[in-house]
Amino acid sequence: MRAKAYQLVEWQKPPELREVDVRDPGPGEVLLRVGGCGACHTDLTIMGIPPGFMPYKLPFTLGHETAGWVEAVGAGVTGLERGQAMLAYGPWGCGRCKPCRQGSENHCERVVELGYHGGGMGRDGGMAHYAIVPSSRLLVPLGSLDPRDWAPLADAALTPYHTIKRMQPQLVPGTAAVIIGVGGLGQMAVQLLRELTPARVIAVDMSAEKLSRAKELGADNAVRADDKAQEHIRELTQGQGAELVMDLVGSDATLKLAASVARARGLIALIGLGGGVLPFHFFGVPTECQVVAPFWGTLPEMLEVVELAQAGRLRMTVERFPLEQVADVYRRMHEGTLKGRAIITPHG
């Protein structure tokens, strides 16, 4: 069978929508008919990395937020039925090292040896009509959730969830969390903070429309990202700053703002890949404030995220696009004109 896939063929060159062979799944593998695949800023970063920077081999299909329906299974796979809606866990580890055995394939110790991080990151991902998942252990049932709307649970929800879970014991009544950038990822972060913690949720963005949406989703305060943002956030936190600052943009300007509004013994989470740099010195961040770069989340955490969505406690703001428009989607993402999470729906 032949089908289309959006593939990175040459480093630092535009990806191509190509015809590819769809092979039968091998032992332990699952073939998904892709329902939806979320477009992520990380994809733009992958498109721009220089040769040799990552251990990936070309070509490979982009897309690491993949959901769809079981089309076929390989030898040894049991418990799955054709047509069953599934969400693919993004990080594909070796399955044998200690982190993988603990469900933290995002921290697999053999990434360099394997030559990939997961589908869309060194191996074929979900920007295609069909996608092979290397093991049924990497699939989570969606139940009644539509793969065309909920594929971003695999990253846009999982990554902020992982960060928030880490800080949950500190986010008690009277504390605050700041989210810089309330696009697709930020909108999920707002809801997850609202669901998991009693902290004051402060959304920061340049777009009045996105700030309004953040308020609808549960943000307590909306702050425009201008030269008054630091002062405004300090006022909202009684001059103390926020226990958690999640930078979903990652530019020099947003990192500077994050450091200026974090609280002593707090945490700055750099999630956005805007290419910014945070200079580190003794007076560069508040006393004993941690700076971390979260990478996805664990498989058990993704199960929890899906359960939140199944319980109706999360809302996903999405825009659907056919596979033929994927290049235009990434152009709009670069321009910042998308309203929520763009999802490519190869089968309509």
Coordinates of C-alpha atoms in Angstrom, one line a residue, residues 55-293:
P55 CA 21.8 11.2 16.1
Y56 CA 18.8 11.0 13.7
K57 CA 19.0 9.4 10.3
L58 CA 17.2 10.8 7.4
P59 CA 14.6 10.6 6.0
F60 CA 11.9 10.4 8.7
T61 CA 8.3 11.5 9.0
L62 CA 7.6 14.4 11.3
G63 CA 4.9 14.6 14.0
H64 CA 5.3 13.5 17.7
E65 CA 1.7 14.0 18.9
T66 CA 0.0 11.1 17.3
A67 CA -3.4 9.5 17.8
G68 CA -5.4 7.2 15.6
W69 CA -7.2 3.9 15.2
V70 CA -5.6 0.4 15.3
E71 CA -5.3 -0.8 11.7
A72 CA -3.2 -3.9 12.2
V73 CA -1.0 -5.6 14.8
G74 CA 2.2 -7.6 14.5
A75 CA 2.9 -11.0 15.9
G76 CA 2.7 -11.3 19.7
V77 CA 0.4 -8.2 20.2
T78 CA -2.7 -9.0 22.1
G79 CA -5.6 -7.1 23.7
L80 CA -6.0 -4.6 20.8
E81 CA -8.9 -4.5 18.3
R82 CA -9.0 -3.0 14.8
G83 CA -10.6 0.4 15.0
Q84 CA -9.8 1.0 18.6
A85 CA -8.8 4.7 19.3
M86 CA -5.4 5.0 20.8
L87 CA -2.9 7.8 21.8
A88 CA 0.8 7.1 21.1
Y89 CA 3.2 8.0 23.9
G90 CA 5.8 10.2 22.3
P91 CA 9.2 9.1 23.7
W92 CA 10.3 5.7 22.5
G93 CA 13.0 4.3 24.7
C94 CA 14.8 1.0 24.8
G95 CA 12.2 -0.4 27.2
R96 CA 15.0 -2.1 29.2
C97 CA 17.0 0.5 31.1
K98 CA 16.0 1.6 34.6
P99 CA 14.2 4.8 33.6
C100 CA 12.2 2.9 30.9
R101 CA 11.3 0.2 33.3
Q102 CA 9.9 2.9 35.6
G103 CA 7.8 4.3 32.8
S104 CA 10.2 7.2 32.1
E105 CA 11.1 6.5 28.5
N106 CA 11.6 10.3 28.1
H107 CA 14.7 9.7 30.2
C108 CA 15.9 6.6 28.3
E109 CA 19.7 6.0 28.9
R110 CA 20.3 4.6 25.4
V111 CA 19.0 7.4 23.2
V112 CA 22.4 8.0 21.5
E113 CA 22.7 4.3 20.8
L114 CA 19.1 4.0 19.5
G115 CA 19.5 7.1 17.3
Y116 CA 16.1 8.6 18.0
H117 CA 13.9 10.0 20.7
G118 CA 10.6 8.8 19.2
G119 CA 8.2 9.0 16.4
G120 CA 8.8 12.3 14.6
M121 CA 12.2 12.6 16.3
G122 CA 14.4 10.3 14.4
R123 CA 11.8 7.7 13.6
D124 CA 8.7 8.0 11.5
G125 CA 6.0 10.0 13.2
G126 CA 2.3 10.8 12.7
M127 CA 2.3 13.4 9.9
A128 CA 1.1 10.6 7.6
H129 CA -1.9 8.5 6.7
Y130 CA -0.4 5.6 8.6
A131 CA 2.1 5.3 11.4
I132 CA 3.9 2.3 12.9
V133 CA 4.3 2.3 16.8
P134 CA 7.1 -0.1 17.8
S135 CA 5.4 -1.5 20.8
S136 CA 1.8 -1.8 22.2
R137 CA 3.2 -0.7 25.6
L138 CA 3.5 2.8 24.0
L139 CA -0.3 3.1 23.3
V140 CA -2.9 4.4 25.7
P141 CA -6.7 3.8 24.9
L142 CA -8.6 7.0 24.2
G143 CA -12.0 5.5 24.8
S144 CA -14.6 7.9 23.4
L145 CA -12.2 10.7 22.8
D146 CA -11.8 11.6 19.1
P147 CA -8.1 11.1 17.9
R148 CA -8.7 14.1 15.6
D149 CA -9.1 16.4 18.6
W150 CA -7.0 14.9 21.4
A151 CA -3.7 13.9 19.8
P152 CA -2.0 16.9 21.6
L153 CA -2.5 15.2 25.0
A154 CA 0.7 13.4 24.1
D155 CA 2.8 16.5 24.5
A156 CA 0.9 19.8 24.8
A157 CA -0.8 18.4 27.9
L158 CA 1.8 15.9 29.1
T159 CA 4.8 18.2 29.3
P160 CA 3.1 20.9 31.5
Y161 CA 1.5 18.1 33.5
H162 CA 4.9 16.6 34.2
T163 CA 6.2 20.0 35.4
I164 CA 3.1 20.8 37.5
K165 CA 3.2 17.4 39.2
R166 CA 6.8 18.0 40.2
M167 CA 5.8 21.3 41.9
Q168 CA 2.4 20.2 43.3
P169 CA 3.6 19.9 47.0
Q170 CA 4.7 23.6 46.8
L171 CA 1.6 25.0 45.1
V172 CA -0.5 25.3 48.2
P173 CA -3.1 28.0 48.9
G174 CA -1.6 31.5 48.7
T175 CA 1.0 30.6 46.1
A176 CA 1.2 31.6 42.4
A177 CA 2.1 30.1 39.0
V178 CA 3.0 32.1 36.0
I179 CA 2.5 30.8 32.4
I180 CA 4.4 32.8 29.8
G181 CA 2.8 32.1 26.4
V182 CA -0.8 30.8 26.3
G183 CA -1.1 29.2 22.9
G184 CA -1.8 25.5 22.6
L185 CA 0.6 24.4 25.3
G186 CA -0.2 27.3 27.6
Q187 CA -3.9 26.8 27.4
M188 CA -3.4 23.2 28.6
A189 CA -1.1 24.4 31.4
V190 CA -3.8 26.9 32.7
Q191 CA -6.4 24.1 32.9
L192 CA -4.0 21.6 34.6
L193 CA -2.9 24.2 37.2
R194 CA -6.6 24.9 37.9
E195 CA -7.4 21.1 38.2
L196 CA -4.3 20.1 40.2
T197 CA -3.6 23.0 42.5
P198 CA -5.1 25.9 44.4
A199 CA -2.4 28.3 43.2
R200 CA -3.2 31.7 41.6
V201 CA -2.8 31.2 37.8
I202 CA -1.3 34.2 36.0
A203 CA -1.3 34.0 32.2
V204 CA 1.1 36.2 30.2
D205 CA 0.9 36.8 26.4
M206 CA 1.1 39.5 23.8
S207 CA -2.2 38.5 22.3
A208 CA -5.4 39.9 23.8
E209 CA -7.4 37.1 22.2
K210 CA -5.2 34.4 23.8
L211 CA -5.3 36.1 27.2
S212 CA -9.1 36.2 27.0
R213 CA -9.1 32.5 26.2
A214 CA -6.8 31.8 29.1
K215 CA -9.3 33.6 31.4
E216 CA -12.1 31.4 30.0
L217 CA -10.1 28.3 30.8
G218 CA -9.5 29.3 34.4
A219 CA -6.6 31.8 34.7
D220 CA -7.1 34.2 37.6
N221 CA -5.2 37.0 36.0
A222 CA -4.2 37.9 32.4
V223 CA -1.1 40.1 32.0
R224 CA 0.0 41.6 28.7
A225 CA 3.7 40.8 27.8
D226 CA 4.9 44.4 27.7
D227 CA 7.4 46.5 29.7
K228 CA 5.0 46.6 32.6
A229 CA 4.6 42.8 32.9
Q230 CA 7.2 42.3 35.7
E231 CA 5.7 45.1 37.8
H232 CA 2.2 43.7 37.3
I233 CA 3.1 40.2 38.3
R234 CA 5.0 41.4 41.3
E235 CA 1.9 43.3 42.4
L236 CA -0.3 40.2 42.0
T237 CA 2.1 38.1 44.1
Q238 CA 2.5 40.7 46.9
G239 CA 6.0 41.4 45.8
Q240 CA 7.2 37.9 46.4
G241 CA 7.0 36.4 42.9
A242 CA 5.7 33.0 41.8
E243 CA 6.6 29.6 43.0
L244 CA 6.4 28.2 39.5
V245 CA 7.1 30.1 36.2
M246 CA 6.6 28.1 33.0
D247 CA 8.2 29.7 30.0
L248 CA 6.4 28.3 26.9
V249 CA 8.2 30.7 24.6
G250 CA 11.8 30.5 25.5
S251 CA 13.2 33.7 24.0
D252 CA 15.7 36.0 25.7
A253 CA 12.9 38.4 26.7
T254 CA 10.7 35.7 28.2
L255 CA 13.5 34.1 30.1
K256 CA 14.5 37.4 31.5
L257 CA 10.9 38.0 32.6
A258 CA 10.7 34.5 34.1
A259 CA 13.8 35.1 36.2
S260 CA 12.5 38.5 37.4
V261 CA 9.1 37.1 38.6
A262 CA 10.2 33.8 40.1
R263 CA 10.3 33.4 43.9
A264 CA 13.1 32.3 46.1
R265 CA 13.1 28.4 46.2
G266 CA 10.8 28.4 43.3
L267 CA 11.2 26.8 39.9
I268 CA 11.6 28.2 36.4
A269 CA 10.6 25.6 33.7
L270 CA 11.9 26.3 30.2
I271 CA 9.6 24.5 27.8
G272 CA 9.5 26.7 24.8
L273 CA 12.3 26.3 22.2
G274 CA 12.6 30.0 21.3
G275 CA 16.4 29.8 21.4
G276 CA 16.8 32.3 24.2
V277 CA 19.6 32.1 26.9
L278 CA 19.3 32.8 30.6
P279 CA 22.6 34.0 32.0
F280 CA 23.4 32.2 35.2
H281 CA 25.3 33.8 38.0
F282 CA 24.7 34.2 41.7
F283 CA 22.3 37.2 41.3
G284 CA 20.8 36.0 38.1
V285 CA 17.9 34.1 39.6
P286 CA 16.3 34.2 43.1
T287 CA 18.0 32.5 45.9
E288 CA 17.9 28.7 45.5
C289 CA 15.5 28.9 42.6
Q290 CA 15.8 25.9 40.3
V291 CA 15.9 26.2 36.5
V292 CA 14.8 23.1 34.6
A293 CA 14.2 22.0 31.0

